[in-house]
Structures are given as C-alpha cells and as structure tokens.
PDB file of C-alpha atoms in Angstrom:
ATOM      1  CA  UNK J   3      28.023 -43.089 -35.857  1.00 43.00           C
ATOM      2  CA  UNK J   4      28.960 -41.726 -39.005  1.00 48.00           C
ATOM      3  CA  UNK J   5      28.137 -38.401 -40.230  1.00 49.00           C
ATOM      4  CA  UNK J   6      26.140 -38.660 -43.117  1.00 51.00           C
ATOM      5  CA  UNK J   7      23.486 -40.201 -40.770  1.00 54.00           C
ATOM      6  CA  UNK J   8      23.204 -37.929 -38.091  1.00 56.00           C
ATOM      7  CA  UNK J   9      19.507 -36.939 -38.499  1.00 58.00           C
ATOM      8  CA  UNK J  10      18.980 -33.958 -39.960  1.00 78.00           C
ATOM      9  CA  UNK J  11      16.994 -30.406 -39.019  1.00 83.00           C
ATOM     10  CA  UNK J  12      13.927 -30.555 -40.999  1.00 83.00           C
ATOM     11  CA  UNK J  13      13.216 -26.365 -39.997  1.00 85.00           C
ATOM     12  CA  UNK J  14      13.956 -24.237 -37.587  1.00 86.00           C
ATOM     13  CA  UNK J  15      11.558 -21.540 -37.433  1.00 90.00           C
ATOM     14  CA  UNK J  16      12.721 -17.934 -35.093  1.00 88.00           C
ATOM     15  CA  UNK J  17      10.875 -14.958 -34.925  1.00 87.00           C
ATOM     16  CA  UNK J  18      13.654 -12.737 -35.329  1.00 82.00           C
ATOM     17  CA  UNK J  19      12.582  -8.936 -33.942  1.00 75.00           C
ATOM     18  CA  UNK J  20      10.427  -6.009 -35.910  1.00 74.00           C
ATOM     19  CA  UNK J  21       8.402  -8.604 -37.748  1.00 81.00           C
ATOM     20  CA  UNK J  22      10.961 -10.952 -39.620  1.00 87.00           C
ATOM     21  CA  UNK J  23      11.783 -14.676 -39.235  1.00 91.00           C
ATOM     22  CA  UNK J  24      14.589 -17.091 -39.376  1.00 90.00           C
ATOM     23  CA  UNK J  25      14.284 -20.312 -40.018  1.00 93.00           C
ATOM     24  CA  UNK J  26      17.252 -23.226 -40.271  1.00 93.00           C
ATOM     25  CA  UNK J  27      17.926 -26.405 -42.124  1.00 92.00           C
ATOM     26  CA  UNK J  28      20.410 -28.887 -42.477  1.00 90.00           C
ATOM     27  CA  UNK J  29      22.682 -30.973 -40.072  1.00 84.00           C
ATOM     28  CA  UNK J  30      25.583 -30.668 -37.476  1.00 80.00           C
ATOM     29  CA  UNK J  31      27.084 -33.399 -35.711  1.00 74.00           C
ATOM     30  CA  UNK J  32      28.372 -35.548 -34.527  1.00 65.00           C
ATOM     31  CA  UNK J  33      26.457 -35.602 -31.786  1.00 53.00           C
ATOM     32  CA  UNK J  34      28.030 -38.257 -30.307  1.00 51.00           C
ATOM     33  CA  UNK J  35      28.200 -39.009 -26.602  1.00 47.00           C
ATOM     34  CA  UNK J  36      31.550 -40.237 -26.753  1.00 52.00           C
ATOM     35  CA  UNK J  37      33.569 -37.969 -29.145  1.00 52.00           C
ATOM     36  CA  UNK J  38      31.022 -34.272 -28.307  1.00 53.00           C
ATOM     37  CA  UNK J  39      34.424 -32.147 -29.172  1.00 52.00           C
ATOM     38  CA  UNK J  40      37.396 -34.489 -28.772  1.00 55.00           C
ATOM     39  CA  UNK J  41      40.650 -32.511 -28.125  1.00 57.00           C
ATOM     40  CA  UNK J  42      42.338 -30.740 -31.769  1.00 57.00           C
ATOM     41  CA  UNK J  43      39.045 -31.556 -32.851  1.00 57.00           C
ATOM     42  CA  UNK J  44      37.794 -26.700 -32.220  1.00 65.00           C
ATOM     43  CA  UNK J  45      34.357 -27.856 -34.779  1.00 69.00           C
ATOM     44  CA  UNK J  46      31.673 -29.285 -35.464  1.00 74.00           C
ATOM     45  CA  UNK J  47      31.055 -30.155 -39.131  1.00 80.00           C
ATOM     46  CA  UNK J  48      27.771 -28.730 -40.537  1.00 84.00           C
ATOM     47  CA  UNK J  49      25.341 -28.128 -42.965  1.00 89.00           C
ATOM     48  CA  UNK J  50      22.795 -26.119 -43.265  1.00 91.00           C
ATOM     49  CA  UNK J  51      20.620 -23.632 -44.575  1.00 94.00           C
ATOM     50  CA  UNK J  52      19.878 -20.120 -42.663  1.00 92.00           C
ATOM     51  CA  UNK J  53      16.737 -18.448 -44.232  1.00 94.00           C
ATOM     52  CA  UNK J  54      15.705 -15.066 -42.505  1.00 92.00           C
ATOM     53  CA  UNK J  55      13.378 -12.204 -43.816  1.00 92.00           C
ATOM     54  CA  UNK J  56      11.829  -8.911 -43.130  1.00 86.00           C
ATOM     55  CA  UNK J  57      15.789  -8.602 -40.707  1.00 84.00           C
ATOM     56  CA  UNK J  58      16.247  -5.145 -39.027  1.00 86.00           C
ATOM     57  CA  UNK J  59      20.247  -5.171 -38.180  1.00 84.00           C
ATOM     58  CA  UNK J  60      22.560  -2.762 -37.111  1.00 82.00           C
ATOM     59  CA  UNK J  61      26.169  -2.615 -35.727  1.00 77.00           C
ATOM     60  CA  UNK J  62      25.229  -4.200 -32.479  1.00 78.00           C
ATOM     61  CA  UNK J  63      24.744  -8.085 -34.573  1.00 78.00           C
ATOM     62  CA  UNK J  64      28.847  -7.712 -35.674  1.00 78.00           C
ATOM     63  CA  UNK J  65      30.118  -9.636 -32.501  1.00 81.00           C
ATOM     64  CA  UNK J  66      26.915 -12.549 -32.977  1.00 78.00           C
ATOM     65  CA  UNK J  67      28.384 -13.207 -36.088  1.00 78.00           C
ATOM     66  CA  UNK J  68      31.065 -15.764 -37.198  1.00 77.00           C
ATOM     67  CA  UNK J  69      34.868 -14.280 -37.943  1.00 78.00           C
ATOM     68  CA  UNK J  70      34.183 -15.502 -41.531  1.00 73.00           C
ATOM     69  CA  UNK J  71      31.587 -12.764 -41.279  1.00 74.00           C
ATOM     70  CA  UNK J  72      32.003 -10.438 -39.430  1.00 80.00           C
ATOM     71  CA  UNK J  73      34.930  -8.875 -41.214  1.00 78.00           C
ATOM     72  CA  UNK J  74      32.983  -7.836 -44.201  1.00 76.00           C
ATOM     73  CA  UNK J  75      30.043  -6.181 -42.261  1.00 78.00           C
ATOM     74  CA  UNK J  76      32.200  -4.191 -39.670  1.00 80.00           C
ATOM     75  CA  UNK J  77      34.439  -2.931 -43.011  1.00 80.00           C
ATOM     76  CA  UNK J  78      31.082  -2.004 -44.538  1.00 79.00           C
ATOM     77  CA  UNK J  79      29.118  -0.251 -40.839  1.00 81.00           C
ATOM     78  CA  UNK J  80      32.043   1.812 -39.559  1.00 79.00           C
ATOM     79  CA  UNK J  81      30.886   3.680 -36.100  1.00 77.00           C
ATOM     80  CA  UNK J  82      34.235   5.144 -36.762  1.00 80.00           C
ATOM     81  CA  UNK J  83      33.820   7.428 -38.690  1.00 80.00           C
ATOM     82  CA  UNK J  84      29.815   7.766 -38.705  1.00 78.00           C
ATOM     83  CA  UNK J  85      30.958   9.003 -35.585  1.00 80.00           C
ATOM     84  CA  UNK J  86      33.852  10.648 -36.404  1.00 81.00           C
ATOM     85  CA  UNK J  87      30.920  12.696 -39.603  1.00 82.00           C
ATOM     86  CA  UNK J  88      29.062  13.598 -36.188  1.00 80.00           C
ATOM     87  CA  UNK J  89      25.946  11.521 -38.743  1.00 77.00           C
ATOM     88  CA  UNK J  90      22.586  11.193 -35.775  1.00 65.00           C
ATOM     89  CA  UNK J  91      21.789   8.120 -38.191  1.00 72.00           C
ATOM     90  CA  UNK J  92      22.010   4.237 -37.071  1.00 77.00           C
ATOM     91  CA  UNK J  93      23.506   2.436 -39.566  1.00 82.00           C
ATOM     92  CA  UNK J  94      21.899  -0.039 -40.041  1.00 87.00           C
ATOM     93  CA  UNK J  95      19.028  -1.323 -42.275  1.00 88.00           C
ATOM     94  CA  UNK J  96      16.502  -4.340 -43.375  1.00 90.00           C
ATOM     95  CA  UNK J  97      17.792  -7.816 -44.945  1.00 90.00           C
ATOM     96  CA  UNK J  98      16.851 -10.568 -46.076  1.00 94.00           C
ATOM     97  CA  UNK J  99      19.150 -13.178 -45.414  1.00 92.00           C
ATOM     98  CA  UNK J 100      19.567 -17.141 -47.262  1.00 95.00           C
ATOM     99  CA  UNK J 101      22.836 -18.750 -46.685  1.00 93.00           C
ATOM    100  CA  UNK J 102      23.986 -22.041 -46.956  1.00 95.00           C
ATOM    101  CA  UNK J 103      27.679 -22.860 -43.981  1.00 90.00           C
ATOM    102  CA  UNK J 104      29.358 -25.917 -44.292  1.00 90.00           C
ATOM    103  CA  UNK J 105      32.494 -27.019 -43.139  1.00 84.00           C
ATOM    104  CA  UNK J 106      34.005 -30.679 -42.925  1.00 79.00           C
ATOM    105  CA  UNK J 107      34.501 -33.136 -40.948  1.00 71.00           C
ATOM    106  CA  UNK J 108      38.440 -32.053 -38.916  1.00 61.00           C
ATOM    107  CA  UNK J 109      39.078 -30.220 -36.024  1.00 57.00           C
ATOM    108  CA  UNK J 110      40.582 -26.910 -38.058  1.00 67.00           C
ATOM    109  CA  UNK J 111      37.874 -27.461 -40.631  1.00 75.00           C
ATOM    110  CA  UNK J 112      36.934 -23.895 -42.054  1.00 81.00           C
ATOM    111  CA  UNK J 113      33.513 -22.581 -41.902  1.00 83.00           C
ATOM    112  CA  UNK J 114      31.998 -22.002 -45.249  1.00 88.00           C
ATOM    113  CA  UNK J 115      29.898 -19.749 -45.918  1.00 89.00           C
ATOM    114  CA  UNK J 116      28.091 -18.454 -49.551  1.00 93.00           C
ATOM    115  CA  UNK J 117      24.772 -17.248 -50.162  1.00 93.00           C
ATOM    116  CA  UNK J 118      23.032 -13.425 -50.993  1.00 94.00           C
ATOM    117  CA  UNK J 119      21.474 -10.428 -48.986  1.00 91.00           C
ATOM    118  CA  UNK J 120      19.171  -8.192 -50.118  1.00 94.00           C
ATOM    119  CA  UNK J 121      19.207  -5.002 -48.750  1.00 92.00           C
ATOM    120  CA  UNK J 122      16.431  -2.673 -48.531  1.00 92.00           C
ATOM    121  CA  UNK J 123      15.903   1.103 -46.864  1.00 90.00           C
ATOM    122  CA  UNK J 124      19.791   0.632 -45.507  1.00 89.00           C
ATOM    123  CA  UNK J 125      22.692   3.856 -44.293  1.00 87.00           C
ATOM    124  CA  UNK J 126      26.355   1.797 -44.780  1.00 85.00           C
ATOM    125  CA  UNK J 127      29.256   3.731 -44.272  1.00 84.00           C
ATOM    126  CA  UNK J 128      32.610   1.731 -46.501  1.00 79.00           C
ATOM    127  CA  UNK J 129      35.604   1.781 -44.654  1.00 77.00           C
ATOM    128  CA  UNK J 130      37.953   3.120 -47.029  1.00 79.00           C
ATOM    129  CA  UNK J 131      34.931   5.753 -48.051  1.00 78.00           C
ATOM    130  CA  UNK J 132      34.528   7.260 -45.272  1.00 73.00           C
ATOM    131  CA  UNK J 133      30.888   9.131 -46.264  1.00 80.00           C
ATOM    132  CA  UNK J 134      27.592   7.188 -45.660  1.00 83.00           C
ATOM    133  CA  UNK J 135      25.724   5.592 -48.860  1.00 84.00           C
ATOM    134  CA  UNK J 136      21.761   5.513 -48.863  1.00 86.00           C
ATOM    135  CA  UNK J 137      21.512   1.684 -50.329  1.00 89.00           C
ATOM    136  CA  UNK J 138      18.280   1.950 -50.587  1.00 92.00           C
ATOM    137  CA  UNK J 139      18.062  -1.566 -51.998  1.00 94.00           C
ATOM    138  CA  UNK J 140      20.643  -3.830 -53.435  1.00 93.00           C
ATOM    139  CA  UNK J 141      22.265  -6.619 -53.163  1.00 94.00           C
ATOM    140  CA  UNK J 142      25.361  -8.097 -51.366  1.00 88.00           C
ATOM    141  CA  UNK J 143      26.490 -12.147 -52.874  1.00 92.00           C
ATOM    142  CA  UNK J 144      28.784 -14.092 -50.777  1.00 88.00           C
ATOM    143  CA  UNK J 145      30.850 -15.761 -52.864  1.00 89.00           C
ATOM    144  CA  UNK J 146      33.551 -18.598 -51.187  1.00 85.00           C
ATOM    145  CA  UNK J 147      35.783 -15.645 -51.952  1.00 84.00           C
ATOM    146  CA  UNK J 148      34.510 -12.735 -52.027  1.00 85.00           C
ATOM    147  CA  UNK J 149      31.185 -10.477 -51.922  1.00 83.00           C
ATOM    148  CA  UNK J 150      29.711  -9.137 -54.867  1.00 88.00           C
ATOM    149  CA  UNK J 151      27.751  -5.626 -54.772  1.00 85.00           C
ATOM    150  CA  UNK J 152      24.787  -6.011 -57.390  1.00 89.00           C
ATOM    151  CA  UNK J 153      22.080  -3.598 -58.691  1.00 88.00           C
ATOM    152  CA  UNK J 154      22.599  -2.215 -55.975  1.00 85.00           C
ATOM    153  CA  UNK J 155      20.592   1.693 -55.879  1.00 87.00           C
ATOM    154  CA  UNK J 156      20.229   4.649 -53.635  1.00 82.00           C
TER     155      UNK J 156
END
C-alpha cells in the first residue's frame, strides 16, 4: 500500500478535561498488515494536524509529549525551581494549540513539529532563570529549528 494511497483521518475529536476539545486530521501509515513495523523501522510515517482549544495543562502532561517537544515544556515548567522557591501555585495554565506533525517514510525519520501555542493564565519558571513568570496571554511559535516567544504579556 503506497503512502499517498492511505485513507485520511477527516476529523477525530475528543473532549479534554474541563471544557477543552481536541481535533486531529491527516494520515498515519502505512497500516499494511504485511509490514506494520518491519525490523529496523521504529516509527510510522505520519502527516497530522492537531488542534486543541481551551486545553488546561501542567507538568504532569510533559511525559505524554513526544521527545521532540518534551524538552521545551520541561525547560519552561521547572518543578525543581518551583519547589526550591516554595511557590504554592502549580505550574501550567490554559492553551490553544495548532500544530502540524510530519514524519516521512523511513525507519529513523525525525518527527517534524511546527505550529503555535496561545497561552493564557499560565504560570511558568524558565529553568535558566529560576523565578516565576505569570503569562496573562501570549504565543509560542514552534518553528522547525526553534521556539519563539511572541507578544507575551504578564
């Protein structure tokens, strides 16, 4: 079965805790019974759009992220610094996420993630500047080679 011939996911929706929603569309494959994951192939190719609205998050969410994004969340949600400063507030907040996840065919092809995260009412601690930051609103742009902080207010 060719990658381009795969059936597409038109819209997969889910309710998130609180009032959040999640929608996924795109393709994952090949879903071929003859070769689901052949030896030497670690990941399936994919081309997905992911949107989450009114998504509440905190540090417990970090292990669920792909390693390609986990480092960024760990960098901005440094629980060790929060505990050392004896801050009572949990790190995290609310977000609206629009992301594109793509991995080409091949056993070791990297996962490419681009998109944006609109933050609101978020408590962060940047690991290299261990003091609390309250973001009332702002955006993180996830580019192919970096994460850009855009118009953060707090």
